mmCIF file of C-alpha atoms in Angstrom:
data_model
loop_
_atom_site.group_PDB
_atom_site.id
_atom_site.type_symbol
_atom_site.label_atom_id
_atom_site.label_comp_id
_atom_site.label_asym_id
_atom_site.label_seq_id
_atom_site.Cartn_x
_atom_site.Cartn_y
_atom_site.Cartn_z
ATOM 1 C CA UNK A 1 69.340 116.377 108.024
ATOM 2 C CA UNK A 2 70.955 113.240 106.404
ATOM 3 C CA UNK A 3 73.668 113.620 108.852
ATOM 4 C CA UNK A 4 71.616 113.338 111.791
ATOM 5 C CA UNK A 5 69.738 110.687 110.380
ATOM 6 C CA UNK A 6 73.026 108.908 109.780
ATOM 7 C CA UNK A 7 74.498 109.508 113.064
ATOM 8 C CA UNK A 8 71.419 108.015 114.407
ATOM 9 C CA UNK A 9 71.468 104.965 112.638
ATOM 10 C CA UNK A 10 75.356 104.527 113.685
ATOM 11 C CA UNK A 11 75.255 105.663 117.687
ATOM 12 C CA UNK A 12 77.321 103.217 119.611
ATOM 13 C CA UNK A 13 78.670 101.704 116.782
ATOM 14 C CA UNK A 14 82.555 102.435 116.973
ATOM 15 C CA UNK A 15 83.622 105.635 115.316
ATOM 16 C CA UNK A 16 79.953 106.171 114.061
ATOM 17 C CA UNK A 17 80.346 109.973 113.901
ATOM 18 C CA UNK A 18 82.921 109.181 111.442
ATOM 19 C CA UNK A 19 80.632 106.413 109.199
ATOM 20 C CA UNK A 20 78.117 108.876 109.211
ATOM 21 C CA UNK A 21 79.948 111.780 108.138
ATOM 22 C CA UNK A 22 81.591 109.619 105.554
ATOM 23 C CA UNK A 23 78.387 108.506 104.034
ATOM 24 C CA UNK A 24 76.306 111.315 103.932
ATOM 25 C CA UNK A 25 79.693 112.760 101.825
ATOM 26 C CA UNK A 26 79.339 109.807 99.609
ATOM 27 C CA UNK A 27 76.078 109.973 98.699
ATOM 28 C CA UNK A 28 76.281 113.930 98.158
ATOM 29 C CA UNK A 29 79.232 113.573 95.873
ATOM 30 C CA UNK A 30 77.432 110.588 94.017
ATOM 31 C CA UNK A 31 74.703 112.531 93.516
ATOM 32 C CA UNK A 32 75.970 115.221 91.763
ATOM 33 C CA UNK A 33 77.977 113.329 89.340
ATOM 34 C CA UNK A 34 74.762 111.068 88.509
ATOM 35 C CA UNK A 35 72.779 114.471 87.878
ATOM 36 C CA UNK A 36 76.063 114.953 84.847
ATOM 37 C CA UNK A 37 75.957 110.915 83.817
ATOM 38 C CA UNK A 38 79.228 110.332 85.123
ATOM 39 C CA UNK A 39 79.573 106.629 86.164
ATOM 40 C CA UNK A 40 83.324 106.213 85.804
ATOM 41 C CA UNK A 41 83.341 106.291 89.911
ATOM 42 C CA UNK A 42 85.704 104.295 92.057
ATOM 43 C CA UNK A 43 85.457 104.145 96.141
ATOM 44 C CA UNK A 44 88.144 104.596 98.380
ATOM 45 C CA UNK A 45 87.708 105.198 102.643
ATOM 46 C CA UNK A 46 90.862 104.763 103.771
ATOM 47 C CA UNK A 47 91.870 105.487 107.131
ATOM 48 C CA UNK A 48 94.807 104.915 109.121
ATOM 49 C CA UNK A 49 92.416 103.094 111.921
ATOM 50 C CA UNK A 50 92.042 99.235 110.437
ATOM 51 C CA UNK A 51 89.085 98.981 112.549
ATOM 52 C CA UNK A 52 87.300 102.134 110.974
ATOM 53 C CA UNK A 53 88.309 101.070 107.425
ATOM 54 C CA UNK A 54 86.569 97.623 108.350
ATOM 55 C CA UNK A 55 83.524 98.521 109.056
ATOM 56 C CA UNK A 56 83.517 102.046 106.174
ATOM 57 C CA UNK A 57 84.105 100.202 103.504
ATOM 58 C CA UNK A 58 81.930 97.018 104.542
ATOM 59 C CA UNK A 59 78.694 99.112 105.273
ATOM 60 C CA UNK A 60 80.058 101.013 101.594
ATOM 61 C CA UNK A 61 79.823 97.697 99.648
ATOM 62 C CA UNK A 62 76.668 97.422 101.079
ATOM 63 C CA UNK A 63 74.928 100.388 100.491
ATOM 64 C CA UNK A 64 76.814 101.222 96.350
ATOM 65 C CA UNK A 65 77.572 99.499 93.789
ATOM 66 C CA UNK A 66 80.512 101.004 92.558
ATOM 67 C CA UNK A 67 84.533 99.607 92.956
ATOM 68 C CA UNK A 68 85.922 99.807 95.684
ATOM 69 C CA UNK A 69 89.721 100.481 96.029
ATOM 70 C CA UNK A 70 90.808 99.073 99.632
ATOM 71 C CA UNK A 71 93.544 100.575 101.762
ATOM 72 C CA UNK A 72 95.390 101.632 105.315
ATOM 73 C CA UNK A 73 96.194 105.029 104.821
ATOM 74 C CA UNK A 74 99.419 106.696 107.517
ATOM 75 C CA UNK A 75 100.008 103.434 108.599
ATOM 76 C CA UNK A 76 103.385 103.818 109.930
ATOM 77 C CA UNK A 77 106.631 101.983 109.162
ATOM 78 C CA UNK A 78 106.666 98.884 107.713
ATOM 79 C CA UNK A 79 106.705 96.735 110.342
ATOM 80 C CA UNK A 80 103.404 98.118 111.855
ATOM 81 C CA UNK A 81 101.773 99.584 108.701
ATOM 82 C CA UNK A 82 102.157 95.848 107.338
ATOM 83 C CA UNK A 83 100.327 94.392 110.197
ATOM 84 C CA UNK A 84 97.718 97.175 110.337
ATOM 85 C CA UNK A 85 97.022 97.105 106.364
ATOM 86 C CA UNK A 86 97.053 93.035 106.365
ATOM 87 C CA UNK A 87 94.563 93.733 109.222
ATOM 88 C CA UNK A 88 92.192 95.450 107.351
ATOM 89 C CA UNK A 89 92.213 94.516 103.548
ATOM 90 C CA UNK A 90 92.310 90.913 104.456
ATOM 91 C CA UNK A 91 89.283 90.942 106.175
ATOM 92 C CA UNK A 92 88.064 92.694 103.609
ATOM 93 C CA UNK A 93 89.174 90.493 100.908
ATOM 94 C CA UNK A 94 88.117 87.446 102.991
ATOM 95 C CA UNK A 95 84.434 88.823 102.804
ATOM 96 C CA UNK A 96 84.458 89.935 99.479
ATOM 97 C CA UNK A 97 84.704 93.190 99.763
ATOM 98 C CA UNK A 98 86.908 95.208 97.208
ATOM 99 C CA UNK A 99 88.386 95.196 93.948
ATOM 100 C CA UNK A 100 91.718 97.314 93.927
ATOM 101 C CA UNK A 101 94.298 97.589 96.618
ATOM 102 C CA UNK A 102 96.975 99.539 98.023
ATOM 103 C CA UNK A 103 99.345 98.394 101.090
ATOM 104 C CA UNK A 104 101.316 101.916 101.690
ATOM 105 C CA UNK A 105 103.489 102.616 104.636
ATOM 106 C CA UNK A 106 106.682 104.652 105.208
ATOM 107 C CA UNK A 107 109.160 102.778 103.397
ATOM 108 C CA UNK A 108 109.901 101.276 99.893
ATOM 109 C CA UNK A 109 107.190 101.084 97.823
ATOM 110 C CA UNK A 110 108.577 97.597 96.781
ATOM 111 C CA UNK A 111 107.717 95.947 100.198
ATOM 112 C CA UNK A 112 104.146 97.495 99.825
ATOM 113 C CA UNK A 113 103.858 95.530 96.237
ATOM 114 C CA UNK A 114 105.947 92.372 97.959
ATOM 115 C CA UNK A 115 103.347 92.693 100.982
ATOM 116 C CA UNK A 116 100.235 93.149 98.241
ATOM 117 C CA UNK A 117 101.193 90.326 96.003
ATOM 118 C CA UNK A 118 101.554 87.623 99.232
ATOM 119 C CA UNK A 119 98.468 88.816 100.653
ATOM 120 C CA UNK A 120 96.566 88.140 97.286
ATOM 121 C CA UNK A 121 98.630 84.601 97.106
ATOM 122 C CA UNK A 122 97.619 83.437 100.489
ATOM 123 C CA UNK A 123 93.731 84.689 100.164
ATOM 124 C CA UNK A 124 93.965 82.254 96.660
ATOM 125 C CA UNK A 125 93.167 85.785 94.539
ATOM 126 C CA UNK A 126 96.492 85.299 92.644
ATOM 127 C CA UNK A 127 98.338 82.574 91.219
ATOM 128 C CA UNK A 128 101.824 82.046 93.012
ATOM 129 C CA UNK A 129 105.243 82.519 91.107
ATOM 130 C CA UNK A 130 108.511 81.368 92.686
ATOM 131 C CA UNK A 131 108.968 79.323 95.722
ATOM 132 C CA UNK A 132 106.330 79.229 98.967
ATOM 133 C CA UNK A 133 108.348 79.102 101.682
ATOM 134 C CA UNK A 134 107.285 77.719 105.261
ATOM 135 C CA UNK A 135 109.795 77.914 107.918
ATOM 136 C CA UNK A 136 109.446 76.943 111.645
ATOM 137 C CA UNK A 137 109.542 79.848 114.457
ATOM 138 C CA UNK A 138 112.183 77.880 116.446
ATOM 139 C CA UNK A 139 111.837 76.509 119.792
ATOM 140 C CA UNK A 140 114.840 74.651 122.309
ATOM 141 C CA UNK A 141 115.244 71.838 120.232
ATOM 142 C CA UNK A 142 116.910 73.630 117.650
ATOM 143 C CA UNK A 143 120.057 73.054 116.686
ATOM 144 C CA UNK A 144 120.932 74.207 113.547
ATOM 145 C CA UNK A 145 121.319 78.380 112.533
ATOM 146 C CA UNK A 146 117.590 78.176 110.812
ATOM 147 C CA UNK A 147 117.118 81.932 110.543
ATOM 148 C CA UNK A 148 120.428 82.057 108.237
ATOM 149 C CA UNK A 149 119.307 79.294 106.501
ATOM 150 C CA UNK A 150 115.613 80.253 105.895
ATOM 151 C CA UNK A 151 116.730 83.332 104.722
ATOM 152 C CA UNK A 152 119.825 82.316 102.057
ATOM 153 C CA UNK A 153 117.535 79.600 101.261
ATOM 154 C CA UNK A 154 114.443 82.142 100.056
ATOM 155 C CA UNK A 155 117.518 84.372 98.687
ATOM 156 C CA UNK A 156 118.499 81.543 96.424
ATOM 157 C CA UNK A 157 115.352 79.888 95.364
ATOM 158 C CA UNK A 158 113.465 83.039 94.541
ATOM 159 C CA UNK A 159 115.844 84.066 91.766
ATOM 160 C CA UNK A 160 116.463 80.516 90.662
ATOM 161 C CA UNK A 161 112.672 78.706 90.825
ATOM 162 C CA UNK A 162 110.330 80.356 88.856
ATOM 163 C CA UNK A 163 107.004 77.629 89.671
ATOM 164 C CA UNK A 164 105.262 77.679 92.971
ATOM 165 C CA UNK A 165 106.962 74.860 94.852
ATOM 166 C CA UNK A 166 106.287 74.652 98.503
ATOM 167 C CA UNK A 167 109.149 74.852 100.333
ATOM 168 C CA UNK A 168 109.491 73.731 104.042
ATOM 169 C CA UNK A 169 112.282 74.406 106.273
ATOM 170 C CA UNK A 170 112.278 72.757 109.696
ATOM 171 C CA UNK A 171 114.113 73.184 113.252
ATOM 172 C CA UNK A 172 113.708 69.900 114.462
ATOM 173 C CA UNK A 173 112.352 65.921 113.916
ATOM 174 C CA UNK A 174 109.701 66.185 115.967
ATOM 175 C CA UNK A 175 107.100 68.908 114.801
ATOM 176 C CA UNK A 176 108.828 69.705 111.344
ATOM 177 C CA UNK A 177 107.273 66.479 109.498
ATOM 178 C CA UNK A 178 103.542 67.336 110.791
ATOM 179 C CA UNK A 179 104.272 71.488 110.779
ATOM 180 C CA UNK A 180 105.604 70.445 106.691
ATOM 181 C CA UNK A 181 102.456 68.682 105.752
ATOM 182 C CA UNK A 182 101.688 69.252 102.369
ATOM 183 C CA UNK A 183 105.161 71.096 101.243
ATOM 184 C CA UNK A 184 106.981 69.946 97.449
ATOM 185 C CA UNK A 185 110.437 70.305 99.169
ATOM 186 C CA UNK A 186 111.115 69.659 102.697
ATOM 187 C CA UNK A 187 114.101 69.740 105.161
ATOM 188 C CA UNK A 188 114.140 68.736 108.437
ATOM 189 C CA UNK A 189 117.395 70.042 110.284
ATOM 190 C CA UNK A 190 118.853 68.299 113.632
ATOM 191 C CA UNK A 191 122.406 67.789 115.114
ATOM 192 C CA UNK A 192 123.800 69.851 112.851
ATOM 193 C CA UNK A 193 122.433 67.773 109.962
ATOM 194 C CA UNK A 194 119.353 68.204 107.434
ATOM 195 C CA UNK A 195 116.709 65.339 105.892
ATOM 196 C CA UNK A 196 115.975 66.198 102.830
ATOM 197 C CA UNK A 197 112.043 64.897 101.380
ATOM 198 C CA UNK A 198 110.678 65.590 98.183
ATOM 199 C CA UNK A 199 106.998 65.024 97.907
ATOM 200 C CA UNK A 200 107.204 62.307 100.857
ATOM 201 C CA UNK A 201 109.862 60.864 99.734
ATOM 202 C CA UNK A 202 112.816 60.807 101.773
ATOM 203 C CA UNK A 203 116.239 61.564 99.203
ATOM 204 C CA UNK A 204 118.985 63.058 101.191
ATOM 205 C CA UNK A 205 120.825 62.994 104.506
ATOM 206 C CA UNK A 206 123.064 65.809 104.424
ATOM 207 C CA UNK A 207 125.785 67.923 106.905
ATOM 208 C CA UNK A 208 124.320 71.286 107.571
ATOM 209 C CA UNK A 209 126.892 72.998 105.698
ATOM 210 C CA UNK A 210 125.338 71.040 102.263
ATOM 211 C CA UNK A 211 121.552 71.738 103.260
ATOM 212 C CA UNK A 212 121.013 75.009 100.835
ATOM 213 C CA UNK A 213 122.989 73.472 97.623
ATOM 214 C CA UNK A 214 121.252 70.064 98.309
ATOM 215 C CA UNK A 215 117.376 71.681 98.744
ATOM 216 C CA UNK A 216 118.373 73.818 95.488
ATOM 217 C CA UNK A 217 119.247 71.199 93.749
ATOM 218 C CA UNK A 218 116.172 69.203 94.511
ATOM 219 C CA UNK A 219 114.271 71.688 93.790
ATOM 220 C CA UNK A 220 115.560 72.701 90.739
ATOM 221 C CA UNK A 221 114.884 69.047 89.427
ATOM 222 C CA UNK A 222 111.523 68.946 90.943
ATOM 223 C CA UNK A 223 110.575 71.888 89.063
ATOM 224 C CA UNK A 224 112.073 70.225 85.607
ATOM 225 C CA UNK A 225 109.793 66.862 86.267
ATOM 226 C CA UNK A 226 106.942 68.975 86.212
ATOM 227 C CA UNK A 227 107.661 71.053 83.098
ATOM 228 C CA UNK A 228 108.331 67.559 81.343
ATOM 229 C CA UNK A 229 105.156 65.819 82.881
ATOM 230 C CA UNK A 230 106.524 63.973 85.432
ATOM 231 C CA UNK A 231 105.087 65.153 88.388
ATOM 232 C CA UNK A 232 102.692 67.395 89.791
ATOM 233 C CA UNK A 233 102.957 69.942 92.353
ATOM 234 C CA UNK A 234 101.105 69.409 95.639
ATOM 235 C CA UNK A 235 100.865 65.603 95.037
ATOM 236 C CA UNK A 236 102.910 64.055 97.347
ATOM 237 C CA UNK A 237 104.332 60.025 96.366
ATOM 238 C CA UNK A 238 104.141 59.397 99.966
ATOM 239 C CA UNK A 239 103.278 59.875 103.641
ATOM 240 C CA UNK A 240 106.405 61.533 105.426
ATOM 241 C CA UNK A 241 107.539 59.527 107.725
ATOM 242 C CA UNK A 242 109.507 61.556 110.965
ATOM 243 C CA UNK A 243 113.083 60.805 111.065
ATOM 244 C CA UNK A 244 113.724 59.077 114.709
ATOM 245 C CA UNK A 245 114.424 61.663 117.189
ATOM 246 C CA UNK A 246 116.871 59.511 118.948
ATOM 247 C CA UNK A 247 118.331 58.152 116.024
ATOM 248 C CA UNK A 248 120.349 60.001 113.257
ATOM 249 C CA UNK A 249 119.433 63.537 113.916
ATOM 250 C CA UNK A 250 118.040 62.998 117.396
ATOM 251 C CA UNK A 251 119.321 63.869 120.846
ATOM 252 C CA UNK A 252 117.977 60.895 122.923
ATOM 253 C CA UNK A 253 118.727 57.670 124.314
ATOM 254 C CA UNK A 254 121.573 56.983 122.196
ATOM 255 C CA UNK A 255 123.926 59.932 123.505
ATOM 256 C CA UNK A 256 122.897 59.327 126.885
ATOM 257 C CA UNK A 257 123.893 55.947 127.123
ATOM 258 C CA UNK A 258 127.094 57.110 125.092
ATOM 259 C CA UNK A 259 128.070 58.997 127.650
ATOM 260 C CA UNK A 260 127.707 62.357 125.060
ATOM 261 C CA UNK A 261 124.793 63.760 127.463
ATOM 262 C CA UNK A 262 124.308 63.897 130.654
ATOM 263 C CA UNK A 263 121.069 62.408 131.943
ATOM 264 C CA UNK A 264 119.007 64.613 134.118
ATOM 265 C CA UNK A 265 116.909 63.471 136.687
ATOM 266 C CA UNK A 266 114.502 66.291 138.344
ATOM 267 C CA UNK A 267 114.064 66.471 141.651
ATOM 268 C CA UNK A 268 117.302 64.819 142.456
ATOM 269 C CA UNK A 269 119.677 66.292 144.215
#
């Protein structure tokens, strides 16, 4: 009877069989260990549809008041079970809803704590330690190897920065100081060359072979200013100002009338 009752109160709501089914379980299970006084409950509906887990746990929090332990259950490989758990707990998480988690997918169970811990950090439910890195998806401008150096520079700075320190690495002079808004440490790579900022202020012009010692280095001494109470994370001394795109790292006027690029006139034939 509490089924159909259930199923009533869900039809057309997507996968309401299921809700029902796994409600009217819940509250018979609940039931019988309240009739032996045993409170030491926690809830877990995990699913391997994100969708389903949404709304199960969401209509859970609102009808018990017991923990509720959030997760994506057979979600895949990593690369989709990722995307399919982030789907689900952070919603979750972003309404309130849940107390423990799991990310689990086929693969190391060190990604699914890596993927846990950054989930927490960017939903502000956990403090950051070690760097924060922001890095640019790339466009034409580029012209620098960014995805080797995003990745030897989050190699290097996550075993050698222990504090939170905003990192930004940047393609190009033309989004990178708006896209960096906000980072500790910034670079902004072009022509085969890097400008280095620390908290708005500009400190280094560097080859691109000298970006990853020079960011480390600034970084390194960034994070010893703060532990002796010389600066503060987050506060930056000054508004960064882009490097001109034509000028040092640029591509523009100055190599055309050089003679070092070929202007290109469309519709011209």
């Amino acid at each position: 009877k509490r089924m159909e009752e259930l199923g009533k109160y869900f039809a057309g709501h997507n996968s309401g069989h299921l809700l029902a089914i796994m409600i009217a379980k819940l509250e018979e299970y609940l039931d019988i260990f309240d009739a032996r006084d045993f409170h030491d409950v926690v809830i877990s509906a995990k699913s391997m549809d994100a969708r389903l887990c949404i709304d199960a746990y969401t209509e859970i929090s609102s009808r018990f008041e017991y923990p509720l332990h959030l997760g994506v259950t057979h979600a895949g490989t990593r690369e989709t079970g990722s995307i399919r758990s982030i789907a689900a707990l952070g919603t979750l998480l972003a309404n309130g809803i849940g107390d423990t988690l799991r990310i689990s997918y086929a693969a190391d169970p060190v990604y699914e704590v890596e993927d846990g811990v950054e989930l927490l950090c960017s939903l502000g439910m956990r403090e950051r330690t070690g760097i924060e890195l922001i890095a640019c998806p790339t466009c034409g401008r580029i012209q620098v190897d960014l995805f080797t150096l995003v990745e030897e520079v989050r190699k290097t700075l996550e075993t050698s920065v222990s504090m939170p320190i905003k990192v930004a690495v940047m393609g190009c002079v033309v989004n990178g100081p708006g896209e960096a808004e906000g980072a500790d440490v910034a670079v902004f790579a072009g022509d085969r060359r890097g400008i280095i900022y620390v908290q708005g202020e500009r400190v280094a012009n560097v080859p691109e072979e000298e970006i990853l010692d020079r960011l480390l280095a600034e970084c390194t001494a960034l994070e010893q200013r703060v532990l002796a109470g010389e600066a503060v994370l987050g506060q930056k001394n000054v508004e960064i100002v882009p490097p001109d795109p034509i000028g040092e790292l640029g591509s523009g006027a100055d190599k055309i009338a050089e003679g070092r690029v070929e202007q290109i006139t469309i519709g011209k034939t």
